[in-house]
Each structure stands twice: as structure tokens, then as C-alpha cells.
Short mmCIF file of C-alpha atoms and ligand atoms in Angstrom, two decimals:
data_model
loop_
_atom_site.label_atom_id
_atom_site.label_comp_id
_atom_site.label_asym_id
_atom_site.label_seq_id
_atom_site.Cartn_x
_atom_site.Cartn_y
_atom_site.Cartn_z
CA UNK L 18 0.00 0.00 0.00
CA UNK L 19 2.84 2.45 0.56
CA UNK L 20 5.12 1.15 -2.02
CA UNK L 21 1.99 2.20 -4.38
CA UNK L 22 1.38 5.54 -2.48
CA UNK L 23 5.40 6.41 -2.83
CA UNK L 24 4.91 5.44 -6.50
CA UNK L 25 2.03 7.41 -7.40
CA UNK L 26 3.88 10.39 -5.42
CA UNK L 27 7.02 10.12 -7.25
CA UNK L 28 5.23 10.03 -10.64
CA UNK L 29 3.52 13.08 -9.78
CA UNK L 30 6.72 14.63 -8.41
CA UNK L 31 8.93 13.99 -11.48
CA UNK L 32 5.99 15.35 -13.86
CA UNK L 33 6.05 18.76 -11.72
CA UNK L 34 9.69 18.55 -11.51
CA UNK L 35 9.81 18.90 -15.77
CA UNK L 36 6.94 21.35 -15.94
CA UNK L 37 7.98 23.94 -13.54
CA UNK L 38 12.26 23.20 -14.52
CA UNK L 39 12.78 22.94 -11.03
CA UNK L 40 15.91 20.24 -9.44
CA UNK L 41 15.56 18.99 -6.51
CA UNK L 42 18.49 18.97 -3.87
CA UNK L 43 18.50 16.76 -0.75
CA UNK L 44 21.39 16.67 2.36
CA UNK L 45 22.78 13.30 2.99
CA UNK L 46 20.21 13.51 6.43
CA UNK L 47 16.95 13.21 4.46
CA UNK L 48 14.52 10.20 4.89
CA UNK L 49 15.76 7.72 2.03
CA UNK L 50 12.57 8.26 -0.49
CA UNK L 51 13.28 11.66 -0.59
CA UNK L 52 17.23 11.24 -0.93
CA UNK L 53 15.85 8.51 -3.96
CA UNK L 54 13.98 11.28 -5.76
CA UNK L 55 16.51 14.03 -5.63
CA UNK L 56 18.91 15.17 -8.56
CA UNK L 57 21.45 15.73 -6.18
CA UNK L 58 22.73 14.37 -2.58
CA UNK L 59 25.57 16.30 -0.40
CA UNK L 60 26.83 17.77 2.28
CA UNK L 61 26.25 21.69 3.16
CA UNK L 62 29.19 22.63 0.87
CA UNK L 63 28.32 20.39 -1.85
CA UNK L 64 24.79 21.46 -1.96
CA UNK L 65 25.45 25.40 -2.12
CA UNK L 66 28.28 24.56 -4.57
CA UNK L 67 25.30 23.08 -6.81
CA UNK L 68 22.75 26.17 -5.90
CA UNK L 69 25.33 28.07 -6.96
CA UNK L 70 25.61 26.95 -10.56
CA UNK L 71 22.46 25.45 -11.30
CA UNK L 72 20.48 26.60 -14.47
CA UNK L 73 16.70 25.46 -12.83
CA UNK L 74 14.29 27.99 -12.66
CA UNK L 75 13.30 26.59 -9.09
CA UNK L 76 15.12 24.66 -6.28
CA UNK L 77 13.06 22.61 -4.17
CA UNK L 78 15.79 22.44 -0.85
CA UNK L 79 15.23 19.28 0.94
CA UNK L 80 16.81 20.23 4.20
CA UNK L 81 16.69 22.47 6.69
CA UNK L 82 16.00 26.22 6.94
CA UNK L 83 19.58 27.81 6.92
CA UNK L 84 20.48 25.40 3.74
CA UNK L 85 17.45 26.81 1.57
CA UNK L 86 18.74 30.83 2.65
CA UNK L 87 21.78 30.18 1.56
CA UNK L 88 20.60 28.78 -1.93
CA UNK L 89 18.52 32.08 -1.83
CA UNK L 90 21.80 34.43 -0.67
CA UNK L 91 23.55 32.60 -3.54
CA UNK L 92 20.66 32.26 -6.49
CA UNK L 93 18.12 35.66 -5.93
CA UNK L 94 16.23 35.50 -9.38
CA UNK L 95 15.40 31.69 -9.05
CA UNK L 96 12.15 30.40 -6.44
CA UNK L 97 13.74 28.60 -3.13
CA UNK L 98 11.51 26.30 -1.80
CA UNK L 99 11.37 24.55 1.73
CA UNK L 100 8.71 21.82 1.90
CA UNK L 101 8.55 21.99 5.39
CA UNK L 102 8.91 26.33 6.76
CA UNK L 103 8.92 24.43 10.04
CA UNK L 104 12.15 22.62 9.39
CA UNK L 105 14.72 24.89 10.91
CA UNK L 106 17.87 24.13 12.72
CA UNK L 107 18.44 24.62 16.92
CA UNK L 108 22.19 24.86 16.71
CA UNK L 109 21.84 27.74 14.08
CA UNK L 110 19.11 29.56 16.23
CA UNK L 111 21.50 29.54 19.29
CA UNK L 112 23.03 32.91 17.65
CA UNK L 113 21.31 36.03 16.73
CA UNK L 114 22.71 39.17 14.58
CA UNK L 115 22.21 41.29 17.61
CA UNK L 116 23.70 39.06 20.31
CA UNK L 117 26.86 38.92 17.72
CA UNK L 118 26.64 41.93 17.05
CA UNK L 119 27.39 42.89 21.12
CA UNK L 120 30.10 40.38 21.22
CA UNK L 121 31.71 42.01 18.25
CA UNK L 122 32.03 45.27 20.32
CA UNK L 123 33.42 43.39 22.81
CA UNK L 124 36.37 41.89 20.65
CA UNK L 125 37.04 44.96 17.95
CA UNK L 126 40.40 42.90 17.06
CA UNK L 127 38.56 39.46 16.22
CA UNK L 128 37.97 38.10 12.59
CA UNK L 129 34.25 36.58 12.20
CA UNK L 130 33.83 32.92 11.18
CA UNK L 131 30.09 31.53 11.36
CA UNK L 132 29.46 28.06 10.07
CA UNK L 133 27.03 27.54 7.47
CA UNK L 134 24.69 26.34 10.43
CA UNK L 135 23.46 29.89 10.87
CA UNK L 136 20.94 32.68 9.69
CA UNK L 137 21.47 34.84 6.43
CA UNK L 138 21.60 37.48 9.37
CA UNK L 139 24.37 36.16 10.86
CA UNK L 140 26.17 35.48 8.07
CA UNK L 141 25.62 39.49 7.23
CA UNK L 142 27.22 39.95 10.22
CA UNK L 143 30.37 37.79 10.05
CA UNK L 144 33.87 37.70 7.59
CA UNK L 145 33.98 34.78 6.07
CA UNK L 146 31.47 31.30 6.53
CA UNK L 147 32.83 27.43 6.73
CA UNK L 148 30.99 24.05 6.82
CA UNK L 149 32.62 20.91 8.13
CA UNK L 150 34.05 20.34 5.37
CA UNK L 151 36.48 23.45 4.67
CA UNK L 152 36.02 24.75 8.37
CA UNK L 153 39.98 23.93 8.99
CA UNK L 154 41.37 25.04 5.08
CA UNK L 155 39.38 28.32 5.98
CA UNK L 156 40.71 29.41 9.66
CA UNK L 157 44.20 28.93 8.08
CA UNK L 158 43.50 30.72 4.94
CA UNK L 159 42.94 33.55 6.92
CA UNK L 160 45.01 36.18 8.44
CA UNK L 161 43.76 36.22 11.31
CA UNK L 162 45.14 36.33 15.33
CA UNK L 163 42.26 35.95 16.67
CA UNK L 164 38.78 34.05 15.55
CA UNK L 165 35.52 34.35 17.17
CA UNK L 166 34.05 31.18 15.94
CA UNK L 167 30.05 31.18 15.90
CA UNK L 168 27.99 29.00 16.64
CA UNK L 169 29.22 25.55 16.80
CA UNK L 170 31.43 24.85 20.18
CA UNK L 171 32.27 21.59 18.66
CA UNK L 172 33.09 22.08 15.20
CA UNK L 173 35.07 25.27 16.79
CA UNK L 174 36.84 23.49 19.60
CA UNK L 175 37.93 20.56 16.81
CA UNK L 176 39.57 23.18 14.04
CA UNK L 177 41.15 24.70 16.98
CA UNK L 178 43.22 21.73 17.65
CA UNK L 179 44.41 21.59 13.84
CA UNK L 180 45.57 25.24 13.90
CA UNK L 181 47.52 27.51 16.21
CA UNK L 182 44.89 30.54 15.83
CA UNK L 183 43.19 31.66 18.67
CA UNK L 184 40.17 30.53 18.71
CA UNK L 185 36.69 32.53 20.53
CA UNK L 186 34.40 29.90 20.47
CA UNK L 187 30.28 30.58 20.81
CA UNK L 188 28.33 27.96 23.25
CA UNK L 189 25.89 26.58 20.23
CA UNK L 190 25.97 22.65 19.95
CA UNK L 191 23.72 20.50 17.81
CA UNK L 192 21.42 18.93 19.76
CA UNK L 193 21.17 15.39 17.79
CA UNK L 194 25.34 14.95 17.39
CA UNK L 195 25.62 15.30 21.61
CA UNK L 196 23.46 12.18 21.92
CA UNK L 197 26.15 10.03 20.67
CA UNK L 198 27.96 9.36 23.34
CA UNK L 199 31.70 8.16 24.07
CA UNK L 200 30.30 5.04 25.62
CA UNK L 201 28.69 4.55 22.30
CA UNK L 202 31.94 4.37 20.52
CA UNK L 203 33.74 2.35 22.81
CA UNK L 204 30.71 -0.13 22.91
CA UNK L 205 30.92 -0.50 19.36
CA UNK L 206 34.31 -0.83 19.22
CA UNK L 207 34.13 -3.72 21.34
CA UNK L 208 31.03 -5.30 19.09
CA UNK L 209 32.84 -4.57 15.92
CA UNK L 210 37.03 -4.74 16.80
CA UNK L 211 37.16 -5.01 13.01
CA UNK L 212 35.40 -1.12 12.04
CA UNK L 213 36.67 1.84 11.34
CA UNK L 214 35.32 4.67 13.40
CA UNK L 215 34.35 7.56 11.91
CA UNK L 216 32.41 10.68 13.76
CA UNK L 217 31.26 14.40 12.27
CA UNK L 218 33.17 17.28 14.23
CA UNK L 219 29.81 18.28 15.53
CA UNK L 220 30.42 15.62 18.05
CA UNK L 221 31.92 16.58 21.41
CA UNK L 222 35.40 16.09 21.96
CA UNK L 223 35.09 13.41 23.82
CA UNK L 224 33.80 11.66 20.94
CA UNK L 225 35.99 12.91 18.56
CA UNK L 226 39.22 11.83 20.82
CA UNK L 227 37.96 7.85 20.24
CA UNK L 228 37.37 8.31 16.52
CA UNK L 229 39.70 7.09 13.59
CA UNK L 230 38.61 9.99 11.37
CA UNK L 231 36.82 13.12 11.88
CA UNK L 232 34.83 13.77 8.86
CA UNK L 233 32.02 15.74 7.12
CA UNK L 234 29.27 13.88 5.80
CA UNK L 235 30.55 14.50 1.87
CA UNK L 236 33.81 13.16 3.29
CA UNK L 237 32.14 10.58 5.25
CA UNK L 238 30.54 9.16 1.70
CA UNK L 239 33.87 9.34 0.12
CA UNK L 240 35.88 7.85 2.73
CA UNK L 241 33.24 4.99 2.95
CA UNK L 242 34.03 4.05 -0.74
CA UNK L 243 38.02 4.37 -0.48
CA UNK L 244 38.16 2.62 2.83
CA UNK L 245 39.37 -1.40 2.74
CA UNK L 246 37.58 -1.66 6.00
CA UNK L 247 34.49 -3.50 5.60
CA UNK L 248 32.84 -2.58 8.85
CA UNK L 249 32.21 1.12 9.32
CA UNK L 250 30.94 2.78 12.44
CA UNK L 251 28.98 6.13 12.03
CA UNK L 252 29.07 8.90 14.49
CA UNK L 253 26.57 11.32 12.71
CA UNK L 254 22.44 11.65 11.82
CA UNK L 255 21.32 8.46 10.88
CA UNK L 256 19.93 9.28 7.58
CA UNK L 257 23.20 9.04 6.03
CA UNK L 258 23.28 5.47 6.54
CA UNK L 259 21.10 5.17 3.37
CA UNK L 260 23.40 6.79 1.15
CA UNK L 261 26.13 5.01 2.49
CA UNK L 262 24.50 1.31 2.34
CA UNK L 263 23.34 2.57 -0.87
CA UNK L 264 26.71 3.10 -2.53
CA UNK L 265 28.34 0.99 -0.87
CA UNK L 266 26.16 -2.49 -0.87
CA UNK L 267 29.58 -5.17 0.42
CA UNK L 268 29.89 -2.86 3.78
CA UNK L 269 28.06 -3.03 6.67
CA UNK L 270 27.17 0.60 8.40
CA UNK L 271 26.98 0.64 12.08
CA UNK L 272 25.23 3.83 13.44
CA UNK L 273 27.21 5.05 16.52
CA UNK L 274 24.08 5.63 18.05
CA UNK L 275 20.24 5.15 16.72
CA UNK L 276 19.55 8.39 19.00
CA UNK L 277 20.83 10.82 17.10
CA UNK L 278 18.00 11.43 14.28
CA UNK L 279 17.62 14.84 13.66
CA UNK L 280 14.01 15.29 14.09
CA UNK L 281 14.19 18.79 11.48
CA UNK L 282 15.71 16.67 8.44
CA UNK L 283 12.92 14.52 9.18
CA UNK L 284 10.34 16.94 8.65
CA UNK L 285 10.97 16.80 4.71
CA UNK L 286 8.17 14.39 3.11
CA UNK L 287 7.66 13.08 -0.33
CA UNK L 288 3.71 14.63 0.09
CA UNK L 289 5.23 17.70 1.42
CA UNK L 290 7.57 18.13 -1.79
CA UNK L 291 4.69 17.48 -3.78
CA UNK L 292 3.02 20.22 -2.38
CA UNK L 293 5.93 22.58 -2.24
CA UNK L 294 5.71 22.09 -6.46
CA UNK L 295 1.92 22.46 -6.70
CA UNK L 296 1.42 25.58 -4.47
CA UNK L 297 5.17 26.95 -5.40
CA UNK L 298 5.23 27.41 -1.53
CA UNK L 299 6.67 27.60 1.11
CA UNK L 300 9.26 30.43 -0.79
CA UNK L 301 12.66 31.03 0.98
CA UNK L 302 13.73 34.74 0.42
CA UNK L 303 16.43 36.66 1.72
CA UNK L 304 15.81 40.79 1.93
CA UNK L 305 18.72 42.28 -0.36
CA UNK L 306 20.24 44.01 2.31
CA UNK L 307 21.27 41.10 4.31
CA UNK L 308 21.64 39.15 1.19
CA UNK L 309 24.30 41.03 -0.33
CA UNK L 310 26.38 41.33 2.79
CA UNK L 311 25.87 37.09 3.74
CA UNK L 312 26.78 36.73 -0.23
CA UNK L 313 30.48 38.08 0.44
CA UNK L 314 30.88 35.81 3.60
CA UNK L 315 29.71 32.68 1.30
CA UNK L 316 31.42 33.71 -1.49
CA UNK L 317 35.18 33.85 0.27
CA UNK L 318 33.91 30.15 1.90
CA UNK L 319 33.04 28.77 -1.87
CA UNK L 320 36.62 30.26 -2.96
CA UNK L 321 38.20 28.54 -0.46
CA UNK L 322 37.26 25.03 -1.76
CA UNK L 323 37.22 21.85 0.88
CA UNK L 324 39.83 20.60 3.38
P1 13P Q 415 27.58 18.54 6.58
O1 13P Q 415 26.72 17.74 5.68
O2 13P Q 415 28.03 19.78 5.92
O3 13P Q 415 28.69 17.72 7.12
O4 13P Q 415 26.66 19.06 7.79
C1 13P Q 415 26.11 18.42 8.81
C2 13P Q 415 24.93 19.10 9.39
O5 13P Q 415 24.66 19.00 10.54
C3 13P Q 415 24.01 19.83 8.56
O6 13P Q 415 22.97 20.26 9.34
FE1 SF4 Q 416 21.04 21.34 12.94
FE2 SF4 Q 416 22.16 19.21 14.06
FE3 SF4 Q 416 19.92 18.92 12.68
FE4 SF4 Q 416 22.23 19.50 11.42
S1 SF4 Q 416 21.75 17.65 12.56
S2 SF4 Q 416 20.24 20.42 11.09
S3 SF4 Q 416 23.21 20.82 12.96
S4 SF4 Q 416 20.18 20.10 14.58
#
């Protein structure tokens, strides 16, 4: 019954898809049907790298909130669409422009570095932007004594041991990566001696100190398919492991921990992107004030490449 209802969706879908030139871009955390109906999978860089230079008229943005803005900061004449305007990200609302806007007085000397986890207002706010992916390449491309890092702890705490700038780090976390725990890894470890650990720097240290690699979820996919190991345990949201038993069908994918689902990327339905196409709605906008000044931060990140 819901193999049919997926079908009939999907049809449906893909006919709006053609009509209305839209593509359809999904982040390795989506549910699997809607990662299986997408043009595109990736990681926060990958996906604004494809925003960037796509010639659709309309990008349906299966993610969260801060991941359609930033198609919008980068792509202003095409139609940004969320399915879901509830989908948003905590870890990105744990900074505002005017709460970084006070620390900023506070440290006149510091460079600004906000992770793509945050609001086009933020971003308007800061230097340059990073994802996990190019977080570390970008600290050390800049010069720079002294970082304030917003809003990621984590991911701030982690480049900080791969540099020697001094790091100001913001007290954001994400809220699904600090329910894997280090008793988590060590368990598995034990279960699977064989595996290769590997953990997303939004993971506390703690974590991150029992891991074999430290990766981004783009960097996750690749290691997965370069790796001889043939056990692989995952320290990130458990939609990835889709992708990964998808691509990678001789492996076996061991989540670190089944708790850490991230209930936004979740919101993000095959009826809902359906809808999104018929009603051309919900629409993702950026004012052009704010745009034009978060376009220069992303713009010096996209420069920058990955790590
Ligand atoms: P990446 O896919 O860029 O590694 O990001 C992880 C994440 O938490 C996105 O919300
Ligand atoms: Fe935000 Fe964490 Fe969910 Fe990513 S996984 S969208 S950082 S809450």
C-alpha cells in the first residue's frame, strides 16, 4: 500500500519537476525516499556549490531552513523552496545578529567565522562562513590572530586543535550529534574490533578523541568508498546510513548511536515536496540588504574550496 502511495507520489513529483524546470536537492540527512527522488545528494558545501551553478528555474531544498537561505543568498532570481517552513535548525538559532553583534564590540580585534549552520543574518554579520568540510582550510587561509568562531562549540573546539589561531568559540551545539555518546563508541568498538570509526566534528570532543577519522558527511561518503575496511561505524544523523548502504552495498554501516536522528531533516516528506511544487510554496527569500552582505561571507567560503 505504501510502495503504491510512494509510487504514485514520485510520478507526480517527477511530472512537476519537468513542468515547472525545477531540481531537486536533498542533504545526505533526508529520509531515504526523498534522498531517492533528488537530482542531487551532499553535504552543506556540496549542496550550495550546486545552488550556486544550477540553471533550474526553481530549487526545491530538501533540508533544513539555513540550507534553503543560503541557496537564496547565492541564487536571488530563481524560487527557493522549503517543503517543510517548520524545518529549521536549533544549533543555528543559538546565535542572533544582535547578540553577535554585542560580542563584536566586545572583541574589535577578532575576525568573524560563522558556520554555514546559521541565519542569512548572521552570516551578514560575520567575515567569512565554513561548513565541516572546509572549516579547517578556511581558519588557516585567513590572516587572522584571533577568531571568534560562531555557533558551533564543537566544530570550533575541533579546528582549533588543527591550527595555532586563537580561537573565541560561541556555546551553540547541535542537539542530535551530543546524543552520541563516548560510551557509544567504545561499545561498538568492542562489538565490531574489526570497524573503522568515523564521527562528524559536531560531536563533542570526547567523541571525537575515540574516533579514527573526523569527517564531514561529503567526506564521510567518500571515505566509505576508499576505505578497505568493511565494517564502518557512524558517528553522525542516521539518515546518512542510506546513502552510504546505498553506494556501498559489500559494507556493513553501524550507526554510533540510533539516537541521534535529527528530528528537522525529518520533517521533509515526499507529500510535502509534492506540495511545495503544486502551491510553489513555502518560498525562501532573503531581503537584499542582508543578502548582499551574507553573499560576500559565502562567497570567500566557496573560494576557499574543501579541506
Ligand atoms: P555537513 O553535511 O556539511 O557535514 O553538515 C552536517 C549538518 O549537521 C548539517 O545540518
Ligand atoms: Fe542542525 Fe544538528 Fe539537525 Fe544538522 S543535525 S540540522 S546541525 S540540529
Amino acid at each position: 500500500m505504501m510502495v503504491k502511495r510512494n509510487a504514485e507520489l514520485i510520478e507526480k513529483i517527477l511530472d512537476l519537476r519537468k513542468r515547472k524546470k525545477a531540481v531537486i536537492l536533498a542533504h545526505n540527512y533526508q529520509r531515504g525516499e526523498v534522498q531517492d527522488i533528488a537530482d542531487f545528494v551532499g553535504d552543506s558545501l556540496e549542496l550550495s556549490q550546486r545552488a550556486a551553478k544550477t540553471d533550474a528555474r526553481v530549487i526545491v531544498f530538501c533540508g533544513v531552513h539555513f540550507m534553503a537561505e543560503t541557496a537564496s543568498i547565492l541564487c536571488p532570481d530563481k524560487t527557493v523552496l522549503l517543503p517543510d517552513i517548520n524545518a529549521g535548525c536549533p544549533m543555528a538559532d543559538m546565535v542572533t545578529s544582535e547578540k553577535l553583534i554585542k560580542r563584536k564590540g566586545e572583541l574589535p580585534g577578532a575576525t568573524v567565522v560563522c558556520y554555514i549552520n546559521s541565519s542569512a543574518e548572521v552570516k551578514a554579520e560575520s567575515d567569512v562562513c565554513c561548513t565541516s568540510a572546509n572549516a579547517v582550510k578556511v581558519i588557516k587561509s585567513l590572516d587572522a590572530k584571533e577568531i571568534l568562531f560562531v555557533p558551533d562549540q564543537y566544530l570550533g573546539h575541533y579546528i582549533s586543535t588543527k591550527t595555532d589561531k586563537k580561537m573565541i568559540l560561541w556555546s551553540g551545539f547541535c542537539s542530535t550529534h551530543v546524543k552520541i555518546q563516548p560510551q557509544d563508541i567504545t561499545k561498538k568498538r568492542l562489538e565490531y574490533p574489526q570497524a573503522k570509526v568515523i564521527v562528524h566534528p559536531e560531536c563533542t570532543p570526547e567523541v571525537i578523541a575515540l574516533a579514527d577519522e573526523v569527517l564531514s558527511t561529503g567526506g564521510m561518503c567518500r571515505f566509505a568508498q576508499q576505505t578497505e575496511a568493511r565494517e564502518i561505524v557512524v558517528g553522525t544523523e542516521i539518515g546518512i546510513i542510506h546513502r552510504l548502504e546505498k553506494e556501498n552495498p559489500d559494507k556493513k554501516f553501524i550507526p554510533a548511536s540510533e539516537k541521534a536522528a535529527c528530528p528537522n531533516m525529518k520533517l521533509i516528506t515526499l507529500e510535502k515536496i509534492l506540495w511545495a511544487l503544486e502551491d510553489m510554496a513555502p518560498e525562501i527569500k532573503v531581503p537584499e540588504e542582508i543578502r548582499l552582505k551574507a553573499k560576500a561571507a559565502v562567497d570567500k567560503m566557496l573560494k576557499v574550496g574543501r579541506d
